[in-house]
Amino acid sequence: MAAEIHSRPQTARPVLLNKIEGHSDAVNAAVLIPKEDGVITVSEDRTIRVWLKRDSGQYWPSIYHTVSSPCSCMSYHHDSRRIFIGQDNGAIVQSLLFVIYMHCCSLALIMYLFFAAHQNRVSDMVFSLESEWVVSTGHDKSVSWMCTQSGSMLGRHYFTAWASCLQYDQETQHAFVGDHSGQITLLKLERQTYSTITTLKGHEGSVGALWWDPVQRLLFSGASDHSVIMWDIGGRKGRTLLLQGHHERVQALRYLQLTRQLVSCSADGGIAVWNMDTQREEAPQWLDSDSCQKCEQPFFWNIKQMWDTKTLGLRQHHCRKCGKAVCGKCSSKRSTFPIMGFEFPVRVCDACFETIKEEDRTPLATFHEGKHNIAHMDMDPSRGLMVTCGSDRIVKVNNSSLIPDNSCM
């Protein structure tokens, strides 16, 4: 029932501006410092490094700090200059990043508060300046929220699977938590209490990345099933859009409000730019049937019809356009159908294939190769910069050639 895999269409590659090397283990997060030529990285090698761009054009570590446990994730708030580092031992370290002006500009990192947030690896976190909370998820199957001023635990909620990623709405105090079972849980957080609003189910693999757009009230999720789903939270119609174009698990997302484009990155280095400023259709739910809904031949588990008709049972497939259960003979065609999110050829029944016009196959996404494992991605649209990092211990700073020139970036 799996879709046939084809090579994805290529466009101009993003231009590599700098390659940062120096970590001795996987780099789990890399963040661009706004308005400065700097990058903050955290790694499994237990180091936190702040890289500044020198006159030579290369990035050099201005800060190199070692902590007691591998660094699993990071949240940086530029206005307050606070860095929160999640660790493999479940702790969160709060630090201050100072700019010191002497003979030349330099940076200083002061680590001043430790939170015992989880009993296992911290997988993701968000800092809220308005509430002075740090909300985090961990491999102890929980989400917790703590006061950053006192260090006290305010609340915790447990799941049935590892909590893998997180997004937080500052205004409404709603948290979106993705887990390894493929579910996304929406929680309303309060001091000392919380309530579960709903659970979103759509992925067939662990959720690896989330992105929340508070303006349009859209939630984007990427998972190990290679897909991206857009959830229309604000529309109250339960509308979901499926986007399929990656060949590996999706691990990073970023939605650009000005251009209404979604950027997604996968573990194999694939970078996709999806045009969300266009009319799209929901992919249909797959229908259940004991026989082909086109030729009525029985599927292999339909013993009674096989006996009555003295025929062998057939394997079941599904048309991606209409959702009907069909046999292989009635679904021999493949086609792209970008309006439903299918950017590479997928199985469609012969009847639906005849209805797809050539203009219906016009791509609504562009694809690029980052040429290294991407576990985390950050963007600065105002400067047209993207930084990616991953298990190959390399950090890459690219320009925004993957975003069209009319993007107003």
PDB file of C-alpha atoms in Angstrom, residues 205-330:
ATOM      1  CA  GLY A 205       4.791   7.715  12.810  1.00  0.00           C
ATOM      2  CA  SER A 206       6.362   9.668  15.647  1.00  0.00           C
ATOM      3  CA  VAL A 207       5.926  13.449  15.479  1.00  0.00           C
ATOM      4  CA  GLY A 208       9.367  15.048  15.130  1.00  0.00           C
ATOM      5  CA  ALA A 209       8.609  18.734  14.565  1.00  0.00           C
ATOM      6  CA  LEU A 210       5.877  21.289  15.235  1.00  0.00           C
ATOM      7  CA  TRP A 211       5.398  24.920  14.232  1.00  0.00           C
ATOM      8  CA  TRP A 212       2.584  27.189  15.453  1.00  0.00           C
ATOM      9  CA  ASP A 213       1.509  30.328  13.618  1.00  0.00           C
ATOM     10  CA  PRO A 214      -0.474  32.446  16.129  1.00  0.00           C
ATOM     11  CA  VAL A 215      -1.641  34.926  13.485  1.00  0.00           C
ATOM     12  CA  GLN A 216      -3.449  32.506  11.157  1.00  0.00           C
ATOM     13  CA  ARG A 217      -3.821  29.974  13.990  1.00  0.00           C
ATOM     14  CA  LEU A 218      -2.327  27.164  11.952  1.00  0.00           C
ATOM     15  CA  LEU A 219      -0.366  24.253  13.388  1.00  0.00           C
ATOM     16  CA  PHE A 220       2.132  22.375  11.219  1.00  0.00           C
ATOM     17  CA  SER A 221       3.502  18.965  12.157  1.00  0.00           C
ATOM     18  CA  GLY A 222       6.173  16.746  10.606  1.00  0.00           C
ATOM     19  CA  ALA A 223       6.729  13.090  11.402  1.00  0.00           C
ATOM     20  CA  SER A 224       8.704   9.923  10.745  1.00  0.00           C
ATOM     21  CA  ASP A 225       6.060   8.886   8.182  1.00  0.00           C
ATOM     22  CA  HIS A 226       7.767  11.463   5.883  1.00  0.00           C
ATOM     23  CA  SER A 227       4.684  13.682   5.826  1.00  0.00           C
ATOM     24  CA  VAL A 228       3.717  17.188   6.933  1.00  0.00           C
ATOM     25  CA  ILE A 229       0.192  18.031   8.096  1.00  0.00           C
ATOM     26  CA  MET A 230      -1.361  21.487   8.382  1.00  0.00           C
ATOM     27  CA  TRP A 231      -4.034  21.671  11.106  1.00  0.00           C
ATOM     28  CA  ASP A 232      -6.469  24.583  10.850  1.00  0.00           C
ATOM     29  CA  ILE A 233      -6.916  25.202  14.579  1.00  0.00           C
ATOM     30  CA  GLY A 234      -8.542  28.618  14.217  1.00  0.00           C
ATOM     31  CA  GLY A 235     -10.992  27.620  11.500  1.00  0.00           C
ATOM     32  CA  ARG A 236     -12.916  25.313  13.854  1.00  0.00           C
ATOM     33  CA  LYS A 237     -13.771  23.039  10.926  1.00  0.00           C
ATOM     34  CA  GLY A 238     -11.167  20.413  11.697  1.00  0.00           C
ATOM     35  CA  ARG A 239      -9.602  20.946   8.279  1.00  0.00           C
ATOM     36  CA  THR A 240      -6.297  19.183   7.707  1.00  0.00           C
ATOM     37  CA  LEU A 241      -4.003  19.322   4.693  1.00  0.00           C
ATOM     38  CA  LEU A 242      -1.516  16.546   3.969  1.00  0.00           C
ATOM     39  CA  LEU A 243       1.815  17.466   2.333  1.00  0.00           C
ATOM     40  CA  GLN A 244       3.962  14.636   0.948  1.00  0.00           C
ATOM     41  CA  GLY A 245       7.290  15.228  -0.742  1.00  0.00           C
ATOM     42  CA  HIS A 246       9.980  14.079   1.687  1.00  0.00           C
ATOM     43  CA  HIS A 247      11.651  10.672   1.534  1.00  0.00           C
ATOM     44  CA  GLU A 248      12.799  10.603   5.174  1.00  0.00           C
ATOM     45  CA  ARG A 249      11.458  11.678   8.561  1.00  0.00           C
ATOM     46  CA  VAL A 250      10.630  15.377   8.859  1.00  0.00           C
ATOM     47  CA  GLN A 251      12.589  16.979  11.718  1.00  0.00           C
ATOM     48  CA  ALA A 252      12.291  20.767  11.291  1.00  0.00           C
ATOM     49  CA  LEU A 253       9.571  23.222  10.239  1.00  0.00           C
ATOM     50  CA  ARG A 254       9.225  26.987   9.806  1.00  0.00           C
ATOM     51  CA  TYR A 255       6.229  28.936   8.489  1.00  0.00           C
ATOM     52  CA  LEU A 256       6.897  32.332   6.878  1.00  0.00           C
ATOM     53  CA  GLN A 257       3.911  34.590   7.504  1.00  0.00           C
ATOM     54  CA  LEU A 258       4.729  37.304   4.959  1.00  0.00           C
ATOM     55  CA  THR A 259       4.984  34.934   2.012  1.00  0.00           C
ATOM     56  CA  ARG A 260       2.739  32.151   3.325  1.00  0.00           C
ATOM     57  CA  GLN A 261       5.390  29.553   2.672  1.00  0.00           C
ATOM     58  CA  LEU A 262       6.239  26.544   4.767  1.00  0.00           C
ATOM     59  CA  VAL A 263       9.851  25.333   4.937  1.00  0.00           C
ATOM     60  CA  SER A 264      10.371  21.722   6.028  1.00  0.00           C
ATOM     61  CA  CYS A 265      13.591  19.740   6.472  1.00  0.00           C
ATOM     62  CA  SER A 266      14.102  15.994   6.664  1.00  0.00           C
ATOM     63  CA  ALA A 267      16.791  13.696   8.047  1.00  0.00           C
ATOM     64  CA  ASP A 268      18.237  12.977   4.583  1.00  0.00           C
ATOM     65  CA  GLY A 269      18.953  16.679   4.023  1.00  0.00           C
ATOM     66  CA  GLY A 270      15.854  17.388   1.958  1.00  0.00           C
ATOM     67  CA  ILE A 271      14.560  20.956   2.156  1.00  0.00           C
ATOM     68  CA  ALA A 272      11.042  21.649   0.856  1.00  0.00           C
ATOM     69  CA  VAL A 273       9.380  25.031   0.359  1.00  0.00           C
ATOM     70  CA  TRP A 274       5.595  24.678   0.185  1.00  0.00           C
ATOM     71  CA  ASN A 275       3.357  27.364  -1.299  1.00  0.00           C
ATOM     72  CA  MET A 276       0.523  27.708   1.235  1.00  0.00           C
ATOM     73  CA  ASP A 277      -0.933  30.810  -0.454  1.00  0.00           C
ATOM     74  CA  THR A 278      -2.995  28.748  -2.857  1.00  0.00           C
ATOM     75  CA  GLN A 279      -6.218  26.762  -2.877  1.00  0.00           C
ATOM     76  CA  ARG A 280      -5.596  23.245  -1.598  1.00  0.00           C
ATOM     77  CA  GLU A 281      -7.849  20.250  -1.052  1.00  0.00           C
ATOM     78  CA  GLU A 282      -7.974  17.753   1.782  1.00  0.00           C
ATOM     79  CA  ALA A 283      -6.851  14.239   0.922  1.00  0.00           C
ATOM     80  CA  PRO A 284      -9.778  11.826   1.323  1.00  0.00           C
ATOM     81  CA  GLN A 285     -10.068   9.258   4.090  1.00  0.00           C
ATOM     82  CA  TRP A 286      -9.288   5.737   2.911  1.00  0.00           C
ATOM     83  CA  LEU A 287     -12.435   3.645   2.595  1.00  0.00           C
ATOM     84  CA  ASP A 288     -12.813   0.092   3.884  1.00  0.00           C
ATOM     85  CA  SER A 289     -14.113  -2.648   1.655  1.00  0.00           C
ATOM     86  CA  ASP A 290     -13.909  -6.439   1.275  1.00  0.00           C
ATOM     87  CA  SER A 291     -13.769  -6.182  -2.501  1.00  0.00           C
ATOM     88  CA  CYS A 292     -12.494  -3.763  -5.135  1.00  0.00           C
ATOM     89  CA  GLN A 293     -14.843  -0.790  -5.356  1.00  0.00           C
ATOM     90  CA  LYS A 294     -14.264  -0.633  -9.115  1.00  0.00           C
ATOM     91  CA  CYS A 295     -14.377  -4.194 -10.470  1.00  0.00           C
ATOM     92  CA  GLU A 296     -15.872  -5.867  -7.349  1.00  0.00           C
ATOM     93  CA  GLN A 297     -13.218  -8.612  -7.287  1.00  0.00           C
ATOM     94  CA  PRO A 298     -12.667  -9.926  -3.708  1.00  0.00           C
ATOM     95  CA  PHE A 299      -9.646  -9.018  -1.623  1.00  0.00           C
ATOM     96  CA  PHE A 300      -7.604 -11.910  -0.257  1.00  0.00           C
ATOM     97  CA  TRP A 301      -9.293 -11.945   3.183  1.00  0.00           C
ATOM     98  CA  ASN A 302     -12.807 -12.166   1.694  1.00  0.00           C
ATOM     99  CA  ILE A 303     -13.004 -15.958   1.918  1.00  0.00           C
ATOM    100  CA  LYS A 304     -16.753 -16.210   1.263  1.00  0.00           C
ATOM    101  CA  GLN A 305     -16.698 -14.278  -2.024  1.00  0.00           C
ATOM    102  CA  MET A 306     -13.531 -16.092  -3.123  1.00  0.00           C
ATOM    103  CA  TRP A 307     -15.307 -19.437  -2.522  1.00  0.00           C
ATOM    104  CA  ASP A 308     -18.544 -18.348  -4.208  1.00  0.00           C
ATOM    105  CA  THR A 309     -16.809 -16.945  -7.313  1.00  0.00           C
ATOM    106  CA  LYS A 310     -14.015 -19.548  -7.385  1.00  0.00           C
ATOM    107  CA  THR A 311     -11.398 -16.781  -7.760  1.00  0.00           C
ATOM    108  CA  LEU A 312      -8.208 -15.886  -5.940  1.00  0.00           C
ATOM    109  CA  GLY A 313      -8.276 -12.868  -3.667  1.00  0.00           C
ATOM    110  CA  LEU A 314      -6.456  -9.710  -4.667  1.00  0.00           C
ATOM    111  CA  ARG A 315      -4.288  -7.287  -2.725  1.00  0.00           C
ATOM    112  CA  GLN A 316      -5.962  -4.081  -1.560  1.00  0.00           C
ATOM    113  CA  HIS A 317      -4.702  -0.630  -2.551  1.00  0.00           C
ATOM    114  CA  HIS A 318      -6.181   2.848  -2.196  1.00  0.00           C
ATOM    115  CA  CYS A 319      -6.592   5.657  -4.687  1.00  0.00           C
ATOM    116  CA  ARG A 320      -4.993   8.775  -3.239  1.00  0.00           C
ATOM    117  CA  LYS A 321      -7.474  11.049  -5.037  1.00  0.00           C
ATOM    118  CA  CYS A 322     -10.843   9.467  -4.186  1.00  0.00           C
ATOM    119  CA  GLY A 323      -9.848   7.207  -1.290  1.00  0.00           C
ATOM    120  CA  LYS A 324     -11.594   4.114  -2.667  1.00  0.00           C
ATOM    121  CA  ALA A 325     -10.286   0.610  -2.005  1.00  0.00           C
ATOM    122  CA  VAL A 326      -9.126  -0.806  -5.347  1.00  0.00           C
ATOM    123  CA  CYS A 327      -7.138  -3.692  -6.755  1.00  0.00           C
ATOM    124  CA  GLY A 328      -3.845  -3.342  -8.594  1.00  0.00           C
ATOM    125  CA  LYS A 329      -5.426  -3.780 -12.034  1.00  0.00           C
ATOM    126  CA  CYS A 330      -7.870  -0.915 -11.412  1.00  0.00           C
TER     127      CYS A 330
END
